[in-house]
Short mmCIF file of C-alpha atoms and ligand atoms in Angstrom, two decimals:
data_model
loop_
_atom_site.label_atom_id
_atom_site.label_comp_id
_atom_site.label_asym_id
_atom_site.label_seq_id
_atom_site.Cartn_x
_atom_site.Cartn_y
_atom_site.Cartn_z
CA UNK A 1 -21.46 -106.22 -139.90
CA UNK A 2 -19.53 -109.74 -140.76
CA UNK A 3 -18.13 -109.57 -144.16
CA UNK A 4 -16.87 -113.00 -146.14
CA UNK A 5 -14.40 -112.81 -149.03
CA UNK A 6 -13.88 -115.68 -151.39
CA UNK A 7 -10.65 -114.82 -153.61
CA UNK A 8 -7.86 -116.67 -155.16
CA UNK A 9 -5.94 -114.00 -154.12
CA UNK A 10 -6.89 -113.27 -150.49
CA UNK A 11 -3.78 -110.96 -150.40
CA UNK A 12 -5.50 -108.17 -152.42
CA UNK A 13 -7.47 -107.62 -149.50
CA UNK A 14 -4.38 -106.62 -147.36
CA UNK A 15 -5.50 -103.04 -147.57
CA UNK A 16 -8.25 -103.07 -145.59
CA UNK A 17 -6.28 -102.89 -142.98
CA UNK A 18 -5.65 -99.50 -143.68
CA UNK A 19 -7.71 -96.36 -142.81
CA UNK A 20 -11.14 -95.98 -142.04
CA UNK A 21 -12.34 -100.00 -142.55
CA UNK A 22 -9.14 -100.71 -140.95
CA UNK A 23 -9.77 -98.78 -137.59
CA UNK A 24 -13.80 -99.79 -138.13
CA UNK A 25 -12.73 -103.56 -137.88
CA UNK A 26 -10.27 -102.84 -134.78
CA UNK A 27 -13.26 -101.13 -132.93
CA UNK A 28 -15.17 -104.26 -133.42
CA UNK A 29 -18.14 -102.02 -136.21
CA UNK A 30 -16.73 -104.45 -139.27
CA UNK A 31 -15.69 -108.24 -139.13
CA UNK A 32 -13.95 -108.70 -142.28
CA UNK A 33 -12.77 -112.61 -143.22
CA UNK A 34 -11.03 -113.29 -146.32
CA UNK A 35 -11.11 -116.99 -147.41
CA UNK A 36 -8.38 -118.63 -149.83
CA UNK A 37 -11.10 -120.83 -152.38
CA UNK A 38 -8.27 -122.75 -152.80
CA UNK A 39 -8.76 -124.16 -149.36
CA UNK A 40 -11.47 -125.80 -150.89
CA UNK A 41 -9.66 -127.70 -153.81
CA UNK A 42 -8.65 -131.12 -153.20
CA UNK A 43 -6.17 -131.92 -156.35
CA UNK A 44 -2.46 -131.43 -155.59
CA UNK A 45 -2.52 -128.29 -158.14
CA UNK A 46 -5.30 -126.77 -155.64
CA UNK A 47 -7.21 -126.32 -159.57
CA UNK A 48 -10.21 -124.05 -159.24
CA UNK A 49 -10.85 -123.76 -163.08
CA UNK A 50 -11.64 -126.04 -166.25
CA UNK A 51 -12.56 -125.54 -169.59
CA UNK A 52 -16.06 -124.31 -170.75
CA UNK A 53 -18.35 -126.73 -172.16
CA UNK A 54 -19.65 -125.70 -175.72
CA UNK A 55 -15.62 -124.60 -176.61
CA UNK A 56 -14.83 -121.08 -176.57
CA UNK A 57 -11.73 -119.20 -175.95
CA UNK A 58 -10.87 -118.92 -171.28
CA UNK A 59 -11.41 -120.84 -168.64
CA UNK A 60 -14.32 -121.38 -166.12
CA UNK A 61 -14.05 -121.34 -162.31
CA UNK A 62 -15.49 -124.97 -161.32
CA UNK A 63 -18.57 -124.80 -159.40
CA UNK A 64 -17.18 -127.73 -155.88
CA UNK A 65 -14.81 -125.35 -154.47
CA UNK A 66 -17.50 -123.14 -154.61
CA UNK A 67 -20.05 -125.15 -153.09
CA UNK A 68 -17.70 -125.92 -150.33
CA UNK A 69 -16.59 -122.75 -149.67
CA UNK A 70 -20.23 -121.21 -149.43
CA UNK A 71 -20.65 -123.90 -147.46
CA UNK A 72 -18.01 -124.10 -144.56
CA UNK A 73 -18.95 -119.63 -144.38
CA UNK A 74 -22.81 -120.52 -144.43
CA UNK A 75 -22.01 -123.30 -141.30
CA UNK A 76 -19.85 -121.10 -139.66
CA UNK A 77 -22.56 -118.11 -139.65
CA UNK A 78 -25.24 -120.61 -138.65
CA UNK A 79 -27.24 -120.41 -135.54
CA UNK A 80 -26.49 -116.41 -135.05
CA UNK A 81 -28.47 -116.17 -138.67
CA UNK A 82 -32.02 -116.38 -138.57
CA UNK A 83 -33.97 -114.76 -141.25
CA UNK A 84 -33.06 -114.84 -145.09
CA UNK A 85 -29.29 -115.66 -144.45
CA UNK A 86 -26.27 -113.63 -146.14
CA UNK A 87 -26.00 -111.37 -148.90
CA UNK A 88 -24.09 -113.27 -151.71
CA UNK A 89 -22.45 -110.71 -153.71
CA UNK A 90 -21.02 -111.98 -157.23
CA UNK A 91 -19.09 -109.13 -159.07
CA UNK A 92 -20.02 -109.32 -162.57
CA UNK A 93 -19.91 -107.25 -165.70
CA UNK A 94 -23.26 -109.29 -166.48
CA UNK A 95 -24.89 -107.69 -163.45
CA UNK A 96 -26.99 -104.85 -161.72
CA UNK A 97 -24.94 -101.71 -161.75
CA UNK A 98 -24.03 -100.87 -158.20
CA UNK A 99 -25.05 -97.22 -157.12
CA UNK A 100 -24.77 -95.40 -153.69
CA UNK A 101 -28.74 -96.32 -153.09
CA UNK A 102 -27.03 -100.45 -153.68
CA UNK A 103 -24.32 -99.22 -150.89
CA UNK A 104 -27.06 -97.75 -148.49
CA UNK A 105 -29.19 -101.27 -148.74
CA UNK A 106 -26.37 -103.33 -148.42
CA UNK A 107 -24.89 -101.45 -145.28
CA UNK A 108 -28.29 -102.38 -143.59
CA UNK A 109 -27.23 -105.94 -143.61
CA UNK A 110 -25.57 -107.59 -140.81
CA UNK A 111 -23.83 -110.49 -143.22
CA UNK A 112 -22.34 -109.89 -146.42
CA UNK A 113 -20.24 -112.72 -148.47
CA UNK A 114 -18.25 -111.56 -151.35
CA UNK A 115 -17.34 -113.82 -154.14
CA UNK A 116 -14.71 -112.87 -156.80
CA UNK A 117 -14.69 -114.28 -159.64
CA UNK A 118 -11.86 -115.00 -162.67
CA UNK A 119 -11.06 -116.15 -165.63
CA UNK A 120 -13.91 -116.49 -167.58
CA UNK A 121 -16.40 -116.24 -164.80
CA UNK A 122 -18.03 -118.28 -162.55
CA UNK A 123 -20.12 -121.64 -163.42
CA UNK A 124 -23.54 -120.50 -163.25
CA UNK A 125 -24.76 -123.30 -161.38
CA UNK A 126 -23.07 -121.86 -158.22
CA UNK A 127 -25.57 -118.74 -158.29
CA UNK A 128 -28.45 -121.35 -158.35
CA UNK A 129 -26.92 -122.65 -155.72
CA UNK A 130 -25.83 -119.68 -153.82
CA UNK A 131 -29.61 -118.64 -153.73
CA UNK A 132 -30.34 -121.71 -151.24
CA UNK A 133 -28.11 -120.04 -149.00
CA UNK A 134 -29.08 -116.54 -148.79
CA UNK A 135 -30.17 -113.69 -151.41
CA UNK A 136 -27.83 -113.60 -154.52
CA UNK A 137 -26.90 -109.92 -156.13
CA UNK A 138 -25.20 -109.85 -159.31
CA UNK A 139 -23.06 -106.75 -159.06
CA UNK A 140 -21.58 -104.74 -161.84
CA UNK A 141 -18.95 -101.43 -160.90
CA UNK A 142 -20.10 -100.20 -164.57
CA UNK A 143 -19.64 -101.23 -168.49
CA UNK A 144 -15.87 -102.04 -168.91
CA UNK A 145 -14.47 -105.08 -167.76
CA UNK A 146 -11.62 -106.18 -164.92
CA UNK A 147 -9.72 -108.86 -164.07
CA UNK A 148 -11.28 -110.44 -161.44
CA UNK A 149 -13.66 -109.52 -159.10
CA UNK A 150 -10.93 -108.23 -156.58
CA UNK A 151 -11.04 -104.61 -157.15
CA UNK A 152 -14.80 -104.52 -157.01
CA UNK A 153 -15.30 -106.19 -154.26
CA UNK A 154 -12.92 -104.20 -152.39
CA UNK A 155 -14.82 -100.89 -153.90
CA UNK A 156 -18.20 -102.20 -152.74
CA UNK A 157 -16.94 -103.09 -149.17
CA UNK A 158 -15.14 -99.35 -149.29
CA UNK A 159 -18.28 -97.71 -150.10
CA UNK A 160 -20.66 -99.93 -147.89
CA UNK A 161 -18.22 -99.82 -145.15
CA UNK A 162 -17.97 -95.60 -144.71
CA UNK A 163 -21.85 -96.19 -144.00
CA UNK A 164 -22.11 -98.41 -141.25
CA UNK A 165 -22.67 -95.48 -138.02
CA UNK A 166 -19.09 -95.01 -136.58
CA UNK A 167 -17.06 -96.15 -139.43
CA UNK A 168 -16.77 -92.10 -140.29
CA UNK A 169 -16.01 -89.89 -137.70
CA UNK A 170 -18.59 -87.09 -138.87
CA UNK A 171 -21.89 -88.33 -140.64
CA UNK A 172 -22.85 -84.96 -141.42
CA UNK A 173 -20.09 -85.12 -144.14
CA UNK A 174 -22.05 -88.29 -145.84
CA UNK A 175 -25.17 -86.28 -146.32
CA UNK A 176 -24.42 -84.23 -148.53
CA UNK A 177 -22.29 -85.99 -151.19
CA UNK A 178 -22.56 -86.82 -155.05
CA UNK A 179 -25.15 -89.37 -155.28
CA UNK A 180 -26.96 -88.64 -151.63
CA UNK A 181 -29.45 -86.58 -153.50
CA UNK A 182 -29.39 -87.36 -157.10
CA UNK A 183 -26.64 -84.65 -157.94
CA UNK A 184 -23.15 -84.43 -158.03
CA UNK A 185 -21.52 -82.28 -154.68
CA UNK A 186 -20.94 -78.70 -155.23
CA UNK A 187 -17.01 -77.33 -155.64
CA UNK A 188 -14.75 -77.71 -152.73
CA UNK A 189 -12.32 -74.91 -151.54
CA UNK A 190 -9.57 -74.43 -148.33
CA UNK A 191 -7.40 -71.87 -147.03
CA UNK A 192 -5.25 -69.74 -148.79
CA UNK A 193 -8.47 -68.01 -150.39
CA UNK A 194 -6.17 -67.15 -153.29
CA UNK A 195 -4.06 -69.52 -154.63
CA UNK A 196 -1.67 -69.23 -157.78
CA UNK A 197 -4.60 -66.57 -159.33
CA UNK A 198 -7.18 -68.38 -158.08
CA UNK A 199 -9.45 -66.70 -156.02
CA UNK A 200 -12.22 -69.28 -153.77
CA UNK A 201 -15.97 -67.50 -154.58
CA UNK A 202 -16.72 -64.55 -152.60
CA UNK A 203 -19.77 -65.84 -151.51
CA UNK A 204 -18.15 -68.21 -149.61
CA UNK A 205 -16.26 -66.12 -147.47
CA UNK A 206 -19.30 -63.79 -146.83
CA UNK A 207 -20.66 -65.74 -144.19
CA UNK A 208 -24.37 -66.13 -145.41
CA UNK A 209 -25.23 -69.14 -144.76
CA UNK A 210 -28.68 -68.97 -146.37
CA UNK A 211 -26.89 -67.64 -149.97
CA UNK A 212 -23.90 -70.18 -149.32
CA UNK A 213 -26.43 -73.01 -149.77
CA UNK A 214 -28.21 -71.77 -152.58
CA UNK A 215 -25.18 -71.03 -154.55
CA UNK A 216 -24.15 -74.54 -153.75
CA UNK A 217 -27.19 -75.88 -154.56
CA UNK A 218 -26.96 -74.07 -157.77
CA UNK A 219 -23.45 -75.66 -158.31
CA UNK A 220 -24.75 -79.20 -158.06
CA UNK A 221 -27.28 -78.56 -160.73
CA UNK A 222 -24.73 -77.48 -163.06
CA UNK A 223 -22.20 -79.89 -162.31
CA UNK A 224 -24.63 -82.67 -162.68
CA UNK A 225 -26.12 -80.77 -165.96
CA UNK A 226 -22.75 -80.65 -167.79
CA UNK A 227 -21.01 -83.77 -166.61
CA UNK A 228 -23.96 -86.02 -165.94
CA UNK A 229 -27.27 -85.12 -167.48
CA UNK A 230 -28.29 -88.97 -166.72
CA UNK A 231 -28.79 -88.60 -163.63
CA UNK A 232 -31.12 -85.56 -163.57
CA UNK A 233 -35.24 -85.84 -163.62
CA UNK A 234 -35.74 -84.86 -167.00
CA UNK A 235 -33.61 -87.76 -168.42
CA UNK A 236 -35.14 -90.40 -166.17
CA UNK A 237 -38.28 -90.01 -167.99
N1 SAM B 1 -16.50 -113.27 -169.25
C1 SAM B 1 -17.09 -112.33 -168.36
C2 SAM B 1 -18.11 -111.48 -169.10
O1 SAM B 1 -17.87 -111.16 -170.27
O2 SAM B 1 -19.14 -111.11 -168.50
C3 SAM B 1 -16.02 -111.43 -167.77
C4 SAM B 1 -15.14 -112.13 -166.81
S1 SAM B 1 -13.96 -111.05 -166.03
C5 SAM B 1 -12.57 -111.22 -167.06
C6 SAM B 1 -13.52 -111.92 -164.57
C7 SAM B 1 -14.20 -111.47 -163.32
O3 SAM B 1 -13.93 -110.10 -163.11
C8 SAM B 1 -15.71 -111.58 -163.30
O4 SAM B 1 -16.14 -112.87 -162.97
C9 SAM B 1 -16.06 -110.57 -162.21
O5 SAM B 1 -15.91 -111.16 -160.93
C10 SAM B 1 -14.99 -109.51 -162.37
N2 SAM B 1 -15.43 -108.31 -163.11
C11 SAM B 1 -15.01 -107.92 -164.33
N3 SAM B 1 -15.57 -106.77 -164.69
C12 SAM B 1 -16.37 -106.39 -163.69
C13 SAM B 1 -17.24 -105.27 -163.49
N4 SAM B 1 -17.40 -104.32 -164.40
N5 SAM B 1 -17.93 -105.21 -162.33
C14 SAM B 1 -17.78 -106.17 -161.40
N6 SAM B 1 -16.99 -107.25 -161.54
C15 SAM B 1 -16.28 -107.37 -162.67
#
């Protein structure tokens, strides 16, 4: 999977270097490129924001580094993209809230661009625009609201990433996580089995397999019960 980052501060994405994306990118499964907007500025300041029209308090990111920047990554793609074109992801507190079923969609893609926004935003023109490029997604992390859209980018890729096959050394171990199934995972426990007066459940050391699953099973319900009663049936309806 190619993956384009547009930042005005390409060095947050240093850490992907690191760990699992890191290795995933040296065995040739990701193709990360992160892209300084500035580039794209032509004004001795390199000035990639202005103030909103109608007043109000911030600043807007102006929409021609933009275009050029979706640009130069939509040329450079080109002739190995047939079909719909990209994924343009805009993080945005204003947008879809991104769940593991988002992550499992998007890691079916084979080109994701990533653009992070600041200040105030983005100029919504640029969406418009985006949209003759490739399909636009409007992507929230959840209600509160960041800096920029840095961090969530670099969640989304995390969490997209870890599903491309290969990128984690066992894929039985994605199965069955919170989310997978609509319920949070069940406890977790390792060696010693007792542990400053904590003792790991018996049934886990009784090696039934069939009761093992049912009492973690079980678990899930009641995690997901007490912590998040959202996400079960009942409250769906
Ligand atoms: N004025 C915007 C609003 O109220 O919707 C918030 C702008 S925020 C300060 C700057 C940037 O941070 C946004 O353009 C977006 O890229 C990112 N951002 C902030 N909160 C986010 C969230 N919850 N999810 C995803 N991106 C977020």
């Amino acid at each position: 999977m190619r993956i384009d980052v547009v930042t005005i501060f390409p060095s947050f994405f240093d850490v992907l270097g690191v760990s699992l994306l890191g290795k995933a990118q040296g065995k040739g499964l990701l193709d990360i490129r992160v892209h300084d907007l500035r580039e794209w500025t032509h004004d001795r300041h390199r000035t990639v924001d202005d103030t909103p029209y109608g007043g109000g308090a911030g600043m807007v990111m102006k929409p021609e580094p933009w275009g050029e920047a979706l640009d130069a990554i939509a040329a450079s793609a080109g002739a190995s993209e047939a079909g719909p074109g990209p994924v343009l992801v805009f993080p945005s507190p204003a947008g879809e809230v991104f769940t593991q079923a988002t992550a499992r969609e998007l890691a079916g893609e084979s080109h994701l661009v990533f653009g992070c926004g600041r200040y105030e935003g983005i100029d919504e023109r640029v969406f418009a625009y985006a949209a003759t490029l490739g399909r636009v997604r409007l992507m929230s992390l959840g209600d509160y609201v960041l800096n920029g859209g840095e961090v969530a980018s670099m969640a989304m890729i995390e969490a997209i990433g870890r599903l491309i096959p290969g990128v984690v050394g066992n894929p039985e171990s994605l199965v069955e996580e919170s989310h997978e199934e609509g319920l949070l995972e069940y406890p977790s426990y390792t060696k010693p089995a007792s542990w400053r007066g904590q003792d790991v459940p018996p049934i886990l050391l009784s090696g039934n397999h069939g009761a093992i699953a049912a009492w973690r099973h079980d678990q899930q319900v009641e995690r997901t019960r007490m912590r998040r009663p959202d996400l079960l049936p009942d409250a769906r309806d």
